Coordinates of C-alpha atoms in Angstrom, one line a residue:
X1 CA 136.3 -148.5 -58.4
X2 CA 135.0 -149.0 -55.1
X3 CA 135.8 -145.4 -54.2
X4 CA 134.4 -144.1 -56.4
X5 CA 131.4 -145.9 -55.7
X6 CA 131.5 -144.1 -51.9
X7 CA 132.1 -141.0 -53.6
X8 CA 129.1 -140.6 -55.2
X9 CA 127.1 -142.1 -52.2
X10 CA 128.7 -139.4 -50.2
X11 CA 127.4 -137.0 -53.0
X12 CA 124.3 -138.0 -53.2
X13 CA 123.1 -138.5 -49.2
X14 CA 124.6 -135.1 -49.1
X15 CA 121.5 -133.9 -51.7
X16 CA 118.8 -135.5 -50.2
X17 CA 119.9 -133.7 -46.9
X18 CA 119.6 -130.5 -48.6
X19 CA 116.4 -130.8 -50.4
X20 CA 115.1 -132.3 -47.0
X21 CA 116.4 -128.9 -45.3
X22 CA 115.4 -126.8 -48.2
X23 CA 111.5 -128.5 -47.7
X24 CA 111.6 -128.0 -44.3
X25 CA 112.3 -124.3 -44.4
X26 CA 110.0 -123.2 -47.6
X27 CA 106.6 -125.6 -45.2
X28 CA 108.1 -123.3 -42.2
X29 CA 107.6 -119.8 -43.6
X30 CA 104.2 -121.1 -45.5
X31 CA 103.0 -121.8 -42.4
X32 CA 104.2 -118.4 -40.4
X33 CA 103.1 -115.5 -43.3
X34 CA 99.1 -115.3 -44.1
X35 CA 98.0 -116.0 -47.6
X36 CA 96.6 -113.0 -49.4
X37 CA 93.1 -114.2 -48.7
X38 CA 93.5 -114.5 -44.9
X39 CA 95.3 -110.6 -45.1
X40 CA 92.2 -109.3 -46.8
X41 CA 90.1 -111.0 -44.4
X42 CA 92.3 -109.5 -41.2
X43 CA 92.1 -106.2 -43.0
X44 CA 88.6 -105.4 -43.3
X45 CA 88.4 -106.9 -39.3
X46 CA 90.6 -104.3 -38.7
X47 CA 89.2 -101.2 -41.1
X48 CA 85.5 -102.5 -39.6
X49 CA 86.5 -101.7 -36.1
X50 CA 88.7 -98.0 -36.2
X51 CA 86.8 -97.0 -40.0
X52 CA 84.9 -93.4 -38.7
X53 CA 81.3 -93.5 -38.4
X54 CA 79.6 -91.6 -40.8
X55 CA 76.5 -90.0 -41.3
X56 CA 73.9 -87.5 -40.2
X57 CA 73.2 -90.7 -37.3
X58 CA 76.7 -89.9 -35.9
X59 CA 77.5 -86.9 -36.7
X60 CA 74.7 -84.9 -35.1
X61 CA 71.8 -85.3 -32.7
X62 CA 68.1 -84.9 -33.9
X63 CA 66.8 -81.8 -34.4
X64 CA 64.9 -79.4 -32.2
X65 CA 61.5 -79.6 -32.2
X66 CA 59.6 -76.5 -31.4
X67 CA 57.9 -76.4 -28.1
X68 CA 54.1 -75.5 -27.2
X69 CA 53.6 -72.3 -26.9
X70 CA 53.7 -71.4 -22.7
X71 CA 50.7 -69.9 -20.6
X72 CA 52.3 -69.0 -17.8
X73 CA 51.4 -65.4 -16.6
X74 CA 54.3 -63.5 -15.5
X75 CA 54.3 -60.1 -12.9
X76 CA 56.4 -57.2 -14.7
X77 CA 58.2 -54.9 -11.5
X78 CA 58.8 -51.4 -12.1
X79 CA 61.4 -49.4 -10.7
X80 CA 63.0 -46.1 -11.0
X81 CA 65.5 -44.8 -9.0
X82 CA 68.4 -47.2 -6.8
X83 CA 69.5 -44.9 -4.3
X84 CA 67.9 -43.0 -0.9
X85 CA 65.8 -39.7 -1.8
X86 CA 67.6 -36.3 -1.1
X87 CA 66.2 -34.1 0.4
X88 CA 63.3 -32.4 -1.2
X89 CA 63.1 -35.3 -3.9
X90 CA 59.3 -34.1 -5.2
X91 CA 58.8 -38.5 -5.9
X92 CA 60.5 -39.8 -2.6
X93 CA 58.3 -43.1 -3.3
X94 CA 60.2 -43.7 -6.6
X95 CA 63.7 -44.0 -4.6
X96 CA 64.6 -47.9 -3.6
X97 CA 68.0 -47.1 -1.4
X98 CA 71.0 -49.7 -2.9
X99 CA 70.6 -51.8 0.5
X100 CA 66.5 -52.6 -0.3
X101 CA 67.0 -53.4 -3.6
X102 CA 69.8 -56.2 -2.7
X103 CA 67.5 -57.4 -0.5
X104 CA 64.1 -58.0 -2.5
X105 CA 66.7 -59.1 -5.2
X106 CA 67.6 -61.8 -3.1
X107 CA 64.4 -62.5 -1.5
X108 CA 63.0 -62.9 -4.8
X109 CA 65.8 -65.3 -5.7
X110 CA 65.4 -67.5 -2.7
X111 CA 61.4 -67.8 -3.4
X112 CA 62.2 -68.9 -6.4
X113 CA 62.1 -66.2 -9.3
X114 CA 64.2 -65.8 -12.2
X115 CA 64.6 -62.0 -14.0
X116 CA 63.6 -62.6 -18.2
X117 CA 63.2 -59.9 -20.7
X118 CA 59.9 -58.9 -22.2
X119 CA 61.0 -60.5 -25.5
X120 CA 61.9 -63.8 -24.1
X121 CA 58.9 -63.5 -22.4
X122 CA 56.7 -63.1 -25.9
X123 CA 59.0 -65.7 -27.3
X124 CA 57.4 -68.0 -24.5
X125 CA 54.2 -67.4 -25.2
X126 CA 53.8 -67.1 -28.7
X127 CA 57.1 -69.2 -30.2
X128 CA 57.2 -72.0 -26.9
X129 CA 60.7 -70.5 -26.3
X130 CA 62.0 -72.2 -23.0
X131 CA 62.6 -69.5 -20.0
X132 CA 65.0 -70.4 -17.5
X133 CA 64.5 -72.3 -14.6
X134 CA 62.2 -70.8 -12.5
X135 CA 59.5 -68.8 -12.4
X136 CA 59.8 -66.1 -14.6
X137 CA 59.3 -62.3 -13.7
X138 CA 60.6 -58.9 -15.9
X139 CA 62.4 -56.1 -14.1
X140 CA 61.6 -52.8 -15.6
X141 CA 63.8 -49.6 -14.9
X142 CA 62.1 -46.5 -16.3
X143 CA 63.3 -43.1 -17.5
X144 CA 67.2 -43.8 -17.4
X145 CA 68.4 -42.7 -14.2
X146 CA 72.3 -43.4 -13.5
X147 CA 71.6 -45.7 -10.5
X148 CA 70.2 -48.6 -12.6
X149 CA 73.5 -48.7 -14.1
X150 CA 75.7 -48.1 -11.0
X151 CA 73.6 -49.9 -8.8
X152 CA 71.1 -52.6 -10.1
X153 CA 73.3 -54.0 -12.8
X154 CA 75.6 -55.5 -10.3
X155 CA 73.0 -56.9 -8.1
X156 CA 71.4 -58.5 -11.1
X157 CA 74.7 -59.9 -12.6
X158 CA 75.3 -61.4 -9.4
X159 CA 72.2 -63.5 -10.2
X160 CA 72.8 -63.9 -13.9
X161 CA 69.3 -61.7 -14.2
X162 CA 68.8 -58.9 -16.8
X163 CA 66.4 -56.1 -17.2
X164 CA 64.3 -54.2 -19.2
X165 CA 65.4 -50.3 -19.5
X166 CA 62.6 -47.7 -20.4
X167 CA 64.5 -45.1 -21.6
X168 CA 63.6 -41.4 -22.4
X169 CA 66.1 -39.8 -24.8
X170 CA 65.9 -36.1 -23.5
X171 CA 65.3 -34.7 -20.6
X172 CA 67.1 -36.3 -18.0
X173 CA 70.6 -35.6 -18.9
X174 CA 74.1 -37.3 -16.9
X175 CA 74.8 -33.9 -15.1
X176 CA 71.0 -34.3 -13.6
X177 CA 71.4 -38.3 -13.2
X178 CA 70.6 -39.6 -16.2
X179 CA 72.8 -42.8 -18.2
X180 CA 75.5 -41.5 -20.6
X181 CA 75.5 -43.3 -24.0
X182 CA 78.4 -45.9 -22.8
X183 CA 76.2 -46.7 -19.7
X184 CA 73.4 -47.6 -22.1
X185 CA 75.8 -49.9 -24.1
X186 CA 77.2 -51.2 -21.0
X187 CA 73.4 -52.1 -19.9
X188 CA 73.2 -53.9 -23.5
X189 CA 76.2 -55.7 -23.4
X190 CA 75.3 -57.2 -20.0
X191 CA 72.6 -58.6 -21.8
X192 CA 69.0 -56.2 -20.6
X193 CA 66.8 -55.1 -23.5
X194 CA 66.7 -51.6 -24.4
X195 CA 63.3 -49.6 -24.2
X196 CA 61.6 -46.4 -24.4
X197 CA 59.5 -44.1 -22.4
X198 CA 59.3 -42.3 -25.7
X199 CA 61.3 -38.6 -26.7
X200 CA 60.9 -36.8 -23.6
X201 CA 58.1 -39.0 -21.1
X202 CA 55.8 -36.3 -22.5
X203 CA 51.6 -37.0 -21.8
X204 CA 51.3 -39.1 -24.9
X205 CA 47.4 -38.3 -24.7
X206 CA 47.6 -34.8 -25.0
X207 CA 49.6 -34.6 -28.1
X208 CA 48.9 -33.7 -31.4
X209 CA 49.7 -36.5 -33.7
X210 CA 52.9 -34.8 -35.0
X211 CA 53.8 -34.5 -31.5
X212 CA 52.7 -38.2 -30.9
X213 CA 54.5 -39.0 -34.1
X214 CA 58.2 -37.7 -32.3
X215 CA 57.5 -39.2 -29.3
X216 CA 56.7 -42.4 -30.3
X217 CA 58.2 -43.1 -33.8
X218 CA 61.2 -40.8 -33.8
X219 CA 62.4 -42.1 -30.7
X220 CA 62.4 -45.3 -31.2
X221 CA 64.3 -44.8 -35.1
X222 CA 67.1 -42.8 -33.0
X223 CA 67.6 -45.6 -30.2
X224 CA 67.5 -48.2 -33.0
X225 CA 70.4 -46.5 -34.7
X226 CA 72.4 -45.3 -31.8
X227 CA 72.2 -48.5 -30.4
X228 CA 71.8 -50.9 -32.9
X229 CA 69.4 -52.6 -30.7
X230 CA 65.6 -53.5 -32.1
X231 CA 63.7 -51.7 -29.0
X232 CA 60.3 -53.9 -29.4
X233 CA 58.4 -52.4 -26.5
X234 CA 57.1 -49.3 -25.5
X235 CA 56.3 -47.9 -22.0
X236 CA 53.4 -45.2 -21.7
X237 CA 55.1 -42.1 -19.7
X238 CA 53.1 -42.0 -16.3
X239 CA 51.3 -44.9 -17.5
X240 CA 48.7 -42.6 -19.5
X241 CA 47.4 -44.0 -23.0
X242 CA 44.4 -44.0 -25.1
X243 CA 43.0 -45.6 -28.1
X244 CA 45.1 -43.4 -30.5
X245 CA 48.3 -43.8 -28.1
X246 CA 47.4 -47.2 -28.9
X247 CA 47.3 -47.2 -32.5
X248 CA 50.5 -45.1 -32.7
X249 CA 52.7 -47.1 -30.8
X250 CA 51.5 -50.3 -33.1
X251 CA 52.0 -48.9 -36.2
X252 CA 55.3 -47.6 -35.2
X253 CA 55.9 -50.9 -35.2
X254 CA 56.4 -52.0 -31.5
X255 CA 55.4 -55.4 -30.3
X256 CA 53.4 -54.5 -27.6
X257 CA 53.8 -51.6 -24.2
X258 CA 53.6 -51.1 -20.6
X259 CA 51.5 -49.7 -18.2
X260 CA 51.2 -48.4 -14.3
X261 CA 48.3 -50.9 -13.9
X262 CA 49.1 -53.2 -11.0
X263 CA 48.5 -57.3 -11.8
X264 CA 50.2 -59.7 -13.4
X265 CA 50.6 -60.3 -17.9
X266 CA 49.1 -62.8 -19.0
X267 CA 49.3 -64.5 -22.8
X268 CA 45.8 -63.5 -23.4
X269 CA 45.9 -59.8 -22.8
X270 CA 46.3 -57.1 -25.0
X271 CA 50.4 -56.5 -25.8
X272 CA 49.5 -52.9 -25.5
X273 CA 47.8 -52.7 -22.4
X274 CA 50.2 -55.2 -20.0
X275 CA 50.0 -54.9 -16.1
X276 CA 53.0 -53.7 -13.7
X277 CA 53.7 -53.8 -10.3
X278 CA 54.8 -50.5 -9.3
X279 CA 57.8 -50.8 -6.5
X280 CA 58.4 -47.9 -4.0
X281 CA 61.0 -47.3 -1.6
X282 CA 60.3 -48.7 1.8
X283 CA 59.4 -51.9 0.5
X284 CA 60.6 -54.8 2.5
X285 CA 61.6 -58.5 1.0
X286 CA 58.3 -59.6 3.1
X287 CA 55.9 -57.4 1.9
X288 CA 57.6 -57.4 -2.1
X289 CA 56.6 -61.0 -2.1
X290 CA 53.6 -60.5 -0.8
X291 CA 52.4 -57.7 -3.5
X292 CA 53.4 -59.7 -6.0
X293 CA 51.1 -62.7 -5.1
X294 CA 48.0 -60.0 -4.1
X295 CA 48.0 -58.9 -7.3
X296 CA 48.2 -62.2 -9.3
X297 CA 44.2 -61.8 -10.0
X298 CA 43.9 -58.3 -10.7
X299 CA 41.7 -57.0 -13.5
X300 CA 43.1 -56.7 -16.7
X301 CA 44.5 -52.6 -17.2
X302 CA 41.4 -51.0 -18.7
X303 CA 41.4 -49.3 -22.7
X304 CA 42.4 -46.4 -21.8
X305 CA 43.6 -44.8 -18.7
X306 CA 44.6 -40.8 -17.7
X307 CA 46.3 -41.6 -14.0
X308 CA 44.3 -40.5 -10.9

């Protein structure tokens, strides 16, 4: 009897201890896992901080805002040939040797200057377009000659500078120094604007108007389509234009043209009728600058003018 009495005393101490154990272990891993609430909590902590931004806030900055249009008036160079006149050259003005060009190139560079097109230029003035830093200035090279190509475009891509070309589309051939087609393009691709002297730099003013009509309108359809290129400004030949010059070369659609008239454009002058500074060979850094601020207040180029 009184065994089995310890027998089942044995027994039961034996089940307390294991509900006692079992307890323990079932308030041990309650207390280590996290309810569900406390996981849903933890997980939007956690989506909250890595979650992408979204939204036109984040994913783009505000939008440009046009600027004012500029007034700045800016002096338009002209040059024609880079290279020293041979002998019997009938224009040995119009030669700039490789060596003086480099020279007023960088002189212009150190004082400050920055080469633009003529179209960023109207895109300053009339759009508030932003130039470069700098003070902004347009290099125009007329007729085509080979030089600009050979000689001037590496000078001016040293400087990250473009240029204007004034081209004529007969008459000055590559077997008599004119640009071949793939110099024209190569001019393009480094970023200068194509432009026109017209068909053959023929006296616009003593055309007829079918003649006017080729020099101005045809030419400018060919270069466009050879080129593929909009050639928005035009360049008088010899700087010679009159009212009806005038009115062809706006209703062939051109945004405005060049003259031989020295001074600087400004934003209120007529787009037909805009100033250059003619640069001839001999021309030192010194005296370059020195033009160029001389001519700053100039008169405006007049209606019409017939060289002399």
């Amino acid at each position: 009897m009184r065994a089995r009495r310890r027998r089942r005393l044995a027994v039961g101490t034996l089940a307390l201890v294991i509900a006692a154990t079992v307890t323990v272990i079932l308030s041990a891993g309650s207390s280590s896992s996290p309810s569900p609430a406390s996981s849903a909590r933890k997980h939007h902590r956690a989506t909250a901080r890595t979650a992408p931004t979204t939204g036109t806030a984040a994913s783009s900055g505000p939008l440009a805002r046009p600027g004012r249009s500029g007034s700045q008036p800016v002096p338009i160079l002209m040059y024609h040939v880079i290279a020293s006149p041979p002998s019997g050259a009938p224009f040995p003005g119009l030669y700039v040797t490789p060596s003086e060009f480099a020279a007023q190139m960088g002189a212009l560079k150190q004082a400050g200057w920055h080469a633009v097109t003529l179209d960023q230029v109207d895109a300053y003035w009339h759009r508030g377009a932003r130039l470069p830093a700098g003070k902004p200035l347009v290099l125009t090279f007329d007729n085509g000659y080979q030089s600009q190509f050979t000689q001037a475009l590496p000078v001016l891509r040293g400087l990250g500078w473009a240029a204007d070309e004034n081209i004529q589309i007969s008459g000055l051939p590559p077997s008599q120094g004119g640009l071949t087609r793939a110099q024209v393009r190569g001019l393009i691709a480094a970023g200068w604007e194509l432009d026109t002297q017209g068909y053959s730099h023929a006296d616009l003013i003593a055309l007829d108007p079918q003649q006017l009509h080729s020099e101005v309108v045809v030419a400018r359809g060919v270069l466009q389509r050879r080129y593929g290129v909009p050639v928005n400004w035009f360049c008088y030949p010899s700087g010679h234009y009159d009212a009806t010059v005038i009115s062809a070369v706006k209703e062939a659609g051109y945004k405005g043209s060049t003259t031989v008239v020295p001074g600087w454009a400004h934003r209120s002058d007529d787009s037909y009728t805009l100033a250059r500074l003619r640069v001839l060979g001999g021309t030192s850094p010194t005296q370059l600058l020195a033009q160029i601020a001389s001519v700053r207040a100039d008169a405006t180029p007049p209606a019409a003018y017939g060289g002399g």
